Tab-separated table of C-alpha atoms and ligand atoms in Angstrom:
chain	number	residue	atom	x	y	z
A	225	MET	CA	-2.275	65.511	88.122
A	226	ARG	CA	-2.502	61.575	87.064
A	227	TRP	CA	-3.083	58.774	89.597
A	228	PRO	CA	-2.118	54.878	88.689
A	229	THR	CA	-5.575	53.513	87.817
A	230	LYS	CA	-4.261	49.624	88.892
A	231	ASN	CA	-6.090	49.578	91.711
A	232	LEU	CA	-7.898	46.178	90.819
A	233	GLY	CA	-11.392	45.021	92.490
A	234	LYS	CA	-11.565	42.564	94.960
A	235	GLU	CA	-13.209	40.234	92.236
A	236	ARG	CA	-10.412	40.526	89.419
A	237	ALA	CA	-7.707	40.334	91.894
A	238	ARG	CA	-9.127	36.752	93.290
A	239	LYS	CA	-9.382	35.278	89.889
A	240	MET	CA	-5.703	36.322	89.047
A	241	ALA	CA	-3.678	33.031	89.189
A	242	ASN	CA	0.046	34.411	89.289
A	243	ILE	CA	-0.392	37.878	90.837
A	244	ASN	CA	2.419	40.639	90.661
A	245	ALA	CA	2.707	43.104	93.490
A	246	GLY	CA	3.125	47.205	92.246
A	247	VAL	CA	2.676	50.337	94.356
A	248	LEU	CA	-0.546	51.446	93.621
A	249	SER	CA	0.257	54.694	94.659
A	250	THR	CA	2.321	56.976	97.074
A	251	GLY	CA	2.161	60.090	99.237
A	252	ARG	CA	4.809	62.383	100.531
A	253	ALA	CA	5.393	64.992	103.546
A	254	PHE	CA	8.075	67.044	105.030
A	255	PRO	CA	8.075	69.359	107.978
A	256	GLU	CA	8.061	73.012	106.893
A	257	GLY	CA	11.526	74.522	108.502
A	258	VAL	CA	14.300	74.587	105.780
A	259	LEU	CA	17.773	74.769	106.296
A	260	THR	CA	20.275	76.340	102.965
A	261	ASN	CA	23.267	75.831	102.043
A	262	ALA	CA	23.172	79.883	103.148
A	263	ASP	CA	21.951	78.601	106.826
A	264	LEU	CA	24.615	76.428	107.280
A	265	GLU	CA	27.619	79.256	105.838
A	266	MET	CA	26.843	80.537	109.320
A	267	MET	CA	27.087	77.769	111.294
A	268	VAL	CA	30.301	75.986	109.847
A	269	ASP	CA	33.269	76.377	107.869
A	270	THR	CA	31.477	75.211	104.403
A	271	SER	CA	30.525	77.165	101.676
A	272	ASP	CA	27.556	76.857	99.028
A	273	ASP	CA	30.120	75.872	96.457
A	274	TRP	CA	31.079	73.391	97.719
A	275	ILE	CA	28.043	71.709	99.012
A	276	THR	CA	26.629	72.430	95.723
A	277	THR	CA	29.727	70.785	93.348
A	278	ARG	CA	30.241	68.051	95.746
A	279	THR	CA	26.549	66.639	96.903
A	280	GLY	CA	24.067	68.702	94.614
A	281	ILE	CA	22.128	69.779	97.426
A	282	LYS	CA	21.101	73.166	98.024
A	283	GLN	CA	18.731	73.013	100.864
A	284	ARG	CA	17.220	70.207	103.027
A	285	HIS	CA	13.668	69.886	105.103
A	286	LYS	CA	14.969	70.339	109.293
A	287	ALA	CA	12.214	69.085	111.843
A	288	GLY	CA	11.403	72.053	114.104
A	289	GLU	CA	11.047	71.246	118.106
A	290	GLY	CA	7.642	68.801	118.593
A	291	GLU	CA	7.725	67.671	115.310
A	292	TYR	CA	8.567	63.539	115.052
A	293	THR	CA	8.586	61.096	112.461
A	294	SER	CA	5.324	59.301	112.986
A	295	LEU	CA	3.720	63.015	112.484
A	296	PHE	CA	5.391	62.940	109.260
A	297	ALA	CA	4.953	59.263	108.140
A	298	VAL	CA	1.362	59.256	109.124
A	299	ARG	CA	0.502	62.050	106.460
A	300	ALA	CA	2.439	60.637	103.432
A	301	ALA	CA	0.587	57.193	104.243
A	302	ARG	CA	-2.799	59.138	104.121
A	303	GLN	CA	-2.328	60.640	100.962
A	304	ALA	CA	-1.401	57.053	99.774
A	305	ILE	CA	-4.246	54.733	101.109
A	306	GLU	CA	-6.220	57.679	99.853
A	307	ARG	CA	-5.044	57.852	96.912
A	308	ALA	CA	-5.191	53.973	96.493
A	309	ARG	CA	-9.022	54.278	97.611
A	310	ILE	CA	-8.880	51.495	99.903
A	311	ASP	CA	-10.027	51.786	103.807
A	312	PRO	CA	-7.123	51.873	106.024
A	313	SER	CA	-8.795	48.565	107.881
A	314	GLU	CA	-7.893	46.881	104.380
A	315	VAL	CA	-4.093	47.200	105.239
A	316	ASP	CA	-2.557	43.934	105.795
A	317	LEU	CA	0.748	44.718	106.526
A	318	LEU	CA	2.879	48.173	107.400
A	319	ILE	CA	6.833	48.251	107.512
A	320	CYS	CA	8.054	51.722	108.440
A	321	ALA	CA	11.763	51.942	107.076
A	322	THR	CA	13.414	54.196	109.836
A	323	VAL	CA	16.911	55.049	111.750
A	324	THR	CA	14.785	57.640	113.407
A	325	PRO	CA	12.024	56.130	115.361
A	326	ASP	CA	10.007	58.409	117.352
A	327	GLN	CA	11.089	56.154	121.195
A	328	LEU	CA	12.657	53.022	121.143
A	329	LEU	CA	9.457	50.915	121.908
A	330	PRO	CA	7.360	50.226	120.389
A	331	ALA	CA	7.674	50.440	116.947
A	332	THR	CA	6.835	53.472	115.164
A	333	ALA	CA	4.962	51.389	112.463
A	334	CYS	CA	2.626	50.492	115.534
A	335	LEU	CA	2.166	53.910	116.583
A	336	ILE	CA	1.915	55.514	112.864
A	337	GLN	CA	-0.707	52.124	112.557
A	338	ALA	CA	-3.003	53.175	115.635
A	339	GLU	CA	-3.354	57.458	114.253
A	340	LEU	CA	-4.262	55.883	110.967
A	341	GLY	CA	-6.813	53.073	112.212
A	342	ALA	CA	-5.414	50.460	110.071
A	343	HIS	CA	-5.913	47.866	113.097
A	344	ARG	CA	-5.552	44.379	110.412
A	345	ALA	CA	-1.966	45.397	109.277
A	346	ALA	CA	0.513	43.465	110.966
A	347	ALA	CA	3.093	46.358	111.938
A	348	PHE	CA	6.566	46.937	112.108
A	349	ASP	CA	9.783	48.948	112.044
A	350	LEU	CA	12.532	48.019	109.300
A	351	VAL	CA	16.072	48.909	110.629
A	352	ALA	CA	18.328	49.060	107.470
A	353	ALA	CA	19.485	52.971	106.491
A	354	CYS	CA	18.943	54.613	103.131
A	355	SER	CA	17.747	51.192	102.060
A	356	GLY	CA	15.015	50.632	104.019
A	357	PHE	CA	12.476	51.363	102.025
A	358	ILE	CA	13.961	49.040	99.129
A	359	TYR	CA	14.172	46.263	101.688
A	360	GLY	CA	10.584	47.195	102.853
A	361	VAL	CA	9.137	46.949	98.837
A	362	THR	CA	10.723	43.655	98.862
A	363	LEU	CA	9.234	42.297	101.458
A	364	ALA	CA	5.835	43.520	100.585
A	365	ASN	CA	6.256	41.959	96.909
A	366	GLN	CA	6.632	38.333	98.465
A	367	MET	CA	3.764	38.430	101.175
A	368	ILE	CA	1.814	39.982	98.474
A	369	ARG	CA	2.578	37.327	95.949
A	370	ALA	CA	2.401	34.455	98.167
A	371	LYS	CA	-0.963	35.777	98.876
A	372	GLN	CA	-0.216	36.652	102.539
A	373	ALA	CA	-1.026	40.320	102.409
A	374	ARG	CA	-3.109	42.124	100.054
A	375	TYR	CA	-2.683	45.472	100.314
A	376	ALA	CA	0.968	46.732	101.854
A	377	LEU	CA	1.348	50.087	102.921
A	378	VAL	CA	5.710	50.800	103.075
A	379	ILE	CA	6.756	53.959	104.614
A	380	GLY	CA	10.640	55.832	104.756
A	381	ALA	CA	10.355	57.884	107.273
A	382	GLU	CA	13.334	60.175	109.268
A	383	ILE	CA	13.968	62.713	111.436
A	384	LEU	CA	17.748	62.561	110.941
A	385	THR	CA	19.016	66.119	112.060
A	386	ARG	CA	17.970	65.470	115.135
A	387	TYR	CA	21.401	62.890	115.032
A	388	VAL	CA	23.350	64.996	113.215
A	389	ASP	CA	26.247	67.155	114.420
A	390	TYR	CA	25.624	71.168	113.488
A	391	THR	CA	30.117	70.779	114.345
A	392	ASP	CA	30.835	68.443	111.509
A	393	ARG	CA	30.817	69.878	108.302
A	394	THR	CA	31.069	66.287	106.858
A	395	THR	CA	27.695	65.418	107.852
A	396	CYS	CA	25.306	68.105	108.304
A	397	VAL	CA	25.500	69.492	104.977
A	398	ILE	CA	23.665	65.921	104.245
A	399	PHE	CA	21.398	65.089	105.935
A	400	GLY	CA	17.361	66.384	105.596
A	401	ASP	CA	13.853	64.949	107.410
A	402	GLY	CA	11.359	63.979	105.443
A	403	ALA	CA	8.700	61.355	104.733
A	404	GLY	CA	7.739	58.796	102.047
A	405	ALA	CA	5.167	56.347	101.616
A	406	ALA	CA	3.787	53.419	99.403
A	407	ILE	CA	0.761	51.245	99.144
A	408	LEU	CA	1.535	47.902	97.448
A	409	GLY	CA	-0.435	45.742	95.880
A	410	PRO	CA	-2.201	42.932	93.461
A	411	VAL	CA	-1.609	43.622	89.752
A	412	GLU	CA	-1.604	42.026	86.400
A	413	SER	CA	1.227	39.399	85.798
A	414	GLU	CA	3.371	41.393	83.202
A	415	ARG	CA	3.327	44.539	85.308
A	416	GLY	CA	4.721	45.625	88.994
A	417	ILE	CA	7.734	44.535	90.299
A	418	LEU	CA	9.698	42.276	87.676
A	419	ALA	CA	12.646	41.595	90.599
A	420	ALA	CA	13.816	43.207	93.583
A	421	ARG	CA	17.135	41.767	95.245
A	422	ILE	CA	18.552	42.906	98.912
A	423	ARG	CA	22.123	42.498	100.156
A	424	SER	CA	24.517	43.894	103.155
A	425	ASP	CA	27.771	43.818	104.243
A	426	GLY	CA	28.625	44.524	108.050
A	427	ARG	CA	32.085	44.670	107.300
A	428	PHE	CA	31.329	48.027	106.560
A	429	ALA	CA	29.692	49.320	109.614
A	430	GLU	CA	31.904	51.398	111.123
A	431	GLN	CA	31.826	53.472	108.052
A	432	LEU	CA	28.133	55.112	109.111
A	433	HIS	CA	26.731	54.450	112.464
A	434	ALA	CA	26.033	56.315	115.409
A	435	THR	CA	27.457	53.922	118.649
A	436	GLY	CA	25.713	55.957	121.879
A	437	GLY	CA	22.451	54.662	123.314
A	438	GLY	CA	21.996	51.331	122.409
A	439	THR	CA	22.906	48.310	125.054
A	440	ARG	CA	26.369	48.798	124.649
A	441	LEU	CA	26.788	52.275	125.020
A	442	GLY	CA	23.878	53.137	127.023
A	443	THR	CA	22.765	56.975	127.222
A	444	THR	CA	24.935	58.741	129.779
A	445	ALA	CA	25.828	62.271	130.575
A	446	GLN	CA	29.483	61.186	128.999
A	447	THR	CA	28.403	59.951	125.505
A	448	LEU	CA	25.980	62.662	124.957
A	449	ASN	CA	29.073	64.708	126.049
A	450	SER	CA	31.143	63.170	123.370
A	451	GLY	CA	28.231	63.272	120.960
A	452	LEU	CA	28.225	59.302	120.660
A	453	HIS	CA	24.674	59.729	119.428
A	454	PHE	CA	24.961	61.642	116.240
A	455	TYR	CA	26.277	60.091	112.991
A	456	LYS	CA	29.668	59.817	112.028
A	457	MET	CA	30.821	59.033	108.353
A	458	ARG	CA	33.213	57.943	106.457
A	459	GLY	CA	32.139	59.639	103.444
A	460	ASN	CA	34.829	58.968	100.941
A	461	GLU	CA	35.202	55.372	101.383
A	462	LEU	CA	31.548	55.029	101.723
A	463	PHE	CA	31.371	56.665	98.027
A	464	LYS	CA	33.217	54.054	96.522
A	465	VAL	CA	31.679	51.160	97.966
A	466	ALA	CA	28.083	52.869	97.366
A	467	VAL	CA	28.967	53.606	93.424
A	468	ARG	CA	30.389	50.070	92.936
A	469	SER	CA	27.494	47.703	95.021
A	470	MET	CA	24.273	49.964	93.299
A	471	THR	CA	25.408	49.452	89.882
A	472	ASP	CA	26.016	45.685	90.075
A	473	ILE	CA	22.747	45.574	92.147
A	474	SER	CA	20.859	47.286	89.414
A	475	LEU	CA	22.712	44.712	86.700
A	476	GLU	CA	21.694	42.061	88.568
A	477	VAL	CA	17.859	42.943	88.325
A	478	LEU	CA	17.741	44.275	85.176
A	479	LYS	CA	19.542	40.502	84.118
A	480	GLU	CA	16.603	38.199	86.286
A	481	ALA	CA	14.223	40.356	83.915
A	482	ASN	CA	16.261	39.350	80.579
A	483	LEU	CA	16.241	43.709	80.466
A	484	THR	CA	19.377	45.786	79.772
A	485	PRO	CA	19.672	49.499	80.644
A	486	ASP	CA	18.515	50.644	77.831
A	487	ASP	CA	15.036	49.083	78.524
A	488	ILE	CA	14.852	51.364	81.921
A	489	HIS	CA	12.852	54.568	81.082
A	490	LEU	CA	13.393	55.955	84.879
A	491	PHE	CA	15.724	55.561	86.768
A	492	VAL	CA	15.347	56.788	90.593
A	493	PRO	CA	18.407	56.005	92.988
A	494	HIS	CA	18.662	56.902	96.762
A	495	GLN	CA	19.688	60.074	96.775
A	496	ALA	CA	22.149	60.508	98.480
A	497	ASN	CA	24.973	62.422	97.005
A	498	GLN	CA	24.371	64.262	93.294
A	499	ARG	CA	27.985	62.542	92.396
A	500	ILE	CA	26.607	59.211	93.402
A	501	THR	CA	23.513	59.370	91.076
A	502	GLU	CA	25.618	60.170	87.948
A	503	ALA	CA	28.059	57.922	88.734
A	504	VAL	CA	25.972	54.850	89.046
A	505	ALA	CA	23.911	56.362	85.865
A	506	ASP	CA	27.606	56.142	83.838
A	507	LYS	CA	27.985	52.858	84.629
A	508	LEU	CA	24.928	51.777	83.878
A	509	GLY	CA	24.508	53.662	80.464
A	510	VAL	CA	21.903	55.415	81.390
A	511	ASP	CA	22.152	58.799	80.356
A	512	SER	CA	20.456	61.719	82.041
A	513	SER	CA	17.230	62.863	80.652
A	514	ARG	CA	16.101	59.398	82.248
A	515	VAL	CA	17.472	59.879	85.664
A	516	PHE	CA	15.431	61.822	88.571
A	517	SER	CA	16.538	63.882	91.083
A	518	ASN	CA	15.907	65.946	93.299
A	519	ILE	CA	18.752	66.320	96.064
A	520	ALA	CA	19.027	70.014	95.664
A	521	MET	CA	15.682	70.273	97.481
A	522	HIS	CA	15.790	67.740	100.047
A	523	GLY	CA	19.200	66.633	100.539
A	524	ASN	CA	19.910	63.041	101.522
A	525	THR	CA	16.170	61.802	103.691
A	526	SER	CA	18.180	58.125	104.144
A	527	SER	CA	14.491	55.768	103.597
A	528	ALA	CA	12.381	58.308	102.524
A	529	SER	CA	14.150	59.453	99.579
A	530	ILE	CA	13.199	57.215	97.402
A	531	PRO	CA	9.335	57.196	98.200
A	532	ILE	CA	9.294	61.102	98.330
A	533	ALA	CA	10.787	60.264	94.660
A	534	LEU	CA	8.463	58.240	93.273
A	535	ASP	CA	5.718	60.568	94.415
A	536	GLU	CA	6.953	63.325	92.911
A	537	CYS	CA	7.998	61.506	89.374
A	538	VAL	CA	3.809	60.560	89.554
A	539	GLU	CA	3.255	64.368	90.272
A	540	THR	CA	5.278	65.883	87.643
A	541	GLU	CA	4.234	63.421	85.383
A	542	ARG	CA	7.336	61.651	84.702
A	543	LEU	CA	6.451	58.252	85.134
A	544	HIS	CA	3.967	56.898	82.858
A	545	ASP	CA	1.632	53.764	82.594
A	546	ARG	CA	4.042	50.946	82.238
A	547	ASP	CA	7.291	52.534	82.400
A	548	LEU	CA	9.866	50.238	82.926
A	549	VAL	CA	11.290	51.865	86.387
A	550	LEU	CA	15.082	50.901	88.389
A	551	MET	CA	14.749	51.847	91.947
A	552	THR	CA	18.461	51.177	93.753
A	553	SER	CA	19.502	52.159	97.367
A	554	PHE	CA	22.845	52.360	99.260
A	555	GLY	CA	23.410	52.851	103.265
A	556	GLY	CA	24.318	52.366	106.245
A	557	GLY	CA	25.223	49.275	107.760
A	558	ALA	CA	26.035	48.545	104.799
A	559	THR	CA	22.828	47.839	102.868
A	560	TRP	CA	21.892	48.393	99.535
A	561	GLY	CA	18.932	46.728	97.222
A	562	ALA	CA	17.522	47.223	93.947
A	563	VAL	CA	13.852	46.905	92.562
A	564	LEU	CA	13.013	46.587	89.079
A	565	MET	CA	9.014	47.611	88.014
A	566	ARG	CA	6.888	47.902	85.146
A	567	TRP	CA	4.690	51.150	86.349
B	1715	UT7	O1	22.880	57.885	102.674
B	1715	UT7	C1	24.102	56.510	102.186
B	1715	UT7	C2	25.075	57.076	102.995
B	1715	UT7	N1	25.604	57.420	102.567
B	1715	UT7	C3	26.274	57.968	101.496
B	1715	UT7	O2	26.501	57.347	100.433
B	1715	UT7	C4	27.485	59.028	101.128
B	1715	UT7	C5	28.583	58.971	100.310
B	1715	UT7	N2	29.371	60.037	100.497
B	1715	UT7	C6	29.347	61.113	100.196
B	1715	UT7	O3	28.329	62.009	99.831
B	1715	UT7	C7	30.681	62.263	100.213
B	1715	UT7	O4	31.986	61.281	100.409
B	1715	UT7	C8	30.459	63.600	100.711
B	1715	UT7	C9	29.617	64.713	100.111
B	1715	UT7	C10	30.394	63.097	102.283
B	1715	UT7	C11	32.523	64.508	101.300
B	1715	UT7	O5	32.977	64.644	99.283
B	1715	UT7	P1	34.058	63.940	98.932
B	1715	UT7	O6	33.813	64.520	97.912
B	1715	UT7	O7	34.147	62.187	99.498
B	1715	UT7	O8	34.810	65.005	100.224
B	1715	UT7	P2	35.797	64.279	100.765
B	1715	UT7	O9	35.795	63.675	102.310
B	1715	UT7	O10	37.232	63.481	100.037
B	1715	UT7	O11	36.814	65.644	101.977
B	1715	UT7	C12	37.314	66.394	100.477
B	1715	UT7	C13	38.071	67.275	101.491
B	1715	UT7	C14	38.583	67.391	102.564
B	1715	UT7	O12	39.677	68.733	103.010
B	1715	UT7	P3	41.380	68.295	102.716
B	1715	UT7	O13	41.268	66.959	103.401
B	1715	UT7	O14	40.991	67.752	101.098
B	1715	UT7	O15	41.491	69.650	102.420
B	1715	UT7	C15	37.442	67.593	103.292
B	1715	UT7	O16	37.841	68.150	104.700
B	1715	UT7	O17	36.545	68.870	101.616
B	1715	UT7	C16	36.923	68.954	102.909
B	1715	UT7	N3	35.373	68.995	103.427
B	1715	UT7	C17	34.636	70.052	103.586
B	1715	UT7	N4	34.958	71.092	102.676
B	1715	UT7	C18	33.611	72.109	102.825
B	1715	UT7	C19	34.077	67.852	104.317
B	1715	UT7	N5	32.848	68.185	104.002
B	1715	UT7	C20	33.142	70.221	103.568
B	1715	UT7	C21	31.781	70.592	103.482
B	1715	UT7	N6	32.399	71.567	103.149
B	1715	UT7	N7	30.658	70.474	103.981
């Protein structure tokens, strides 16, 4: 395994007038529990064939009793911190992108911070559903470029299976649990993040939502009995918006960097559905050899999917020094975004 050696010495980084921010290292963690398509066949009216052809998913991780979001976030973050060869106390910014926090208060990011000993960091949660990691990287990029932070830890971590209704076949076959993390820091100006954009449109809010448990519909016996704390998704409608939004925003970041889809070495989209990945790659004109997919093994892990994917790309040597990587995501909100990076 080869880890990026872009971790600049403090002196060198200080001397750089125009710094960029880049990913210095990554990490990932999953619960041991696995739910296969065969398991789901015994729970709802579905089939391995339907799930495989419509989503590309073969299995997903599922947290067991006593397991919670920050447990996996901390494991992924520790790997990333060690691989960046920094001390937790050097992290200035800690963003945990999640829609499945450990608890209502405080932020899961603060619980992670305490566990890691990242005591100097400003830590907060970011709720942008599946686009959370891309949102977090976009913010961290600006903080590093503005020299408000040297090292940022951006985590995407979810225990989605807690909010999945295992009698609803339209959602329970999709979602899985896991965590991914990245340390971002200063890199030379011709590498790192070349362009980043994030967007949202609340008019699509009802296409993927969980209405119970907040201040509008607090947790009551009635909301629990009606399953209002579970995710409800109008998948078919979201599918089309997802393909359009990810394609458009990918083209925007490429244009901003004066590059084209032909320049991309690796396309790492949010792992929502294999058919969405293929449709976006097709519209961009990126052939399948340049598209990363791990959805078969993990399902849709929302904000965790891109950092998990990046970590697997590094481990399997699909990412090489100075490769041009395009990441894009789409999620509930609706939210979407894209980050173009010279690795
Ligand atoms: O993470 C970011 C946000 N999420 C997304 O972007 C998800 C986007 N959407 C999707 O991935 C897909 O829309 C799904 C995988 C959720 C659904 O696939 P689809 O091809 O859009 O199916 P559909 O909703 O149009 O349903 C087609 C049929 C329906 O039956 P009828 O009405 O044609 O008889 C469904 O009831 O498939 C049925 N169906 C299933 N059948 C077997 C729906 N779910 C299942 C299932 N097993 N699990």
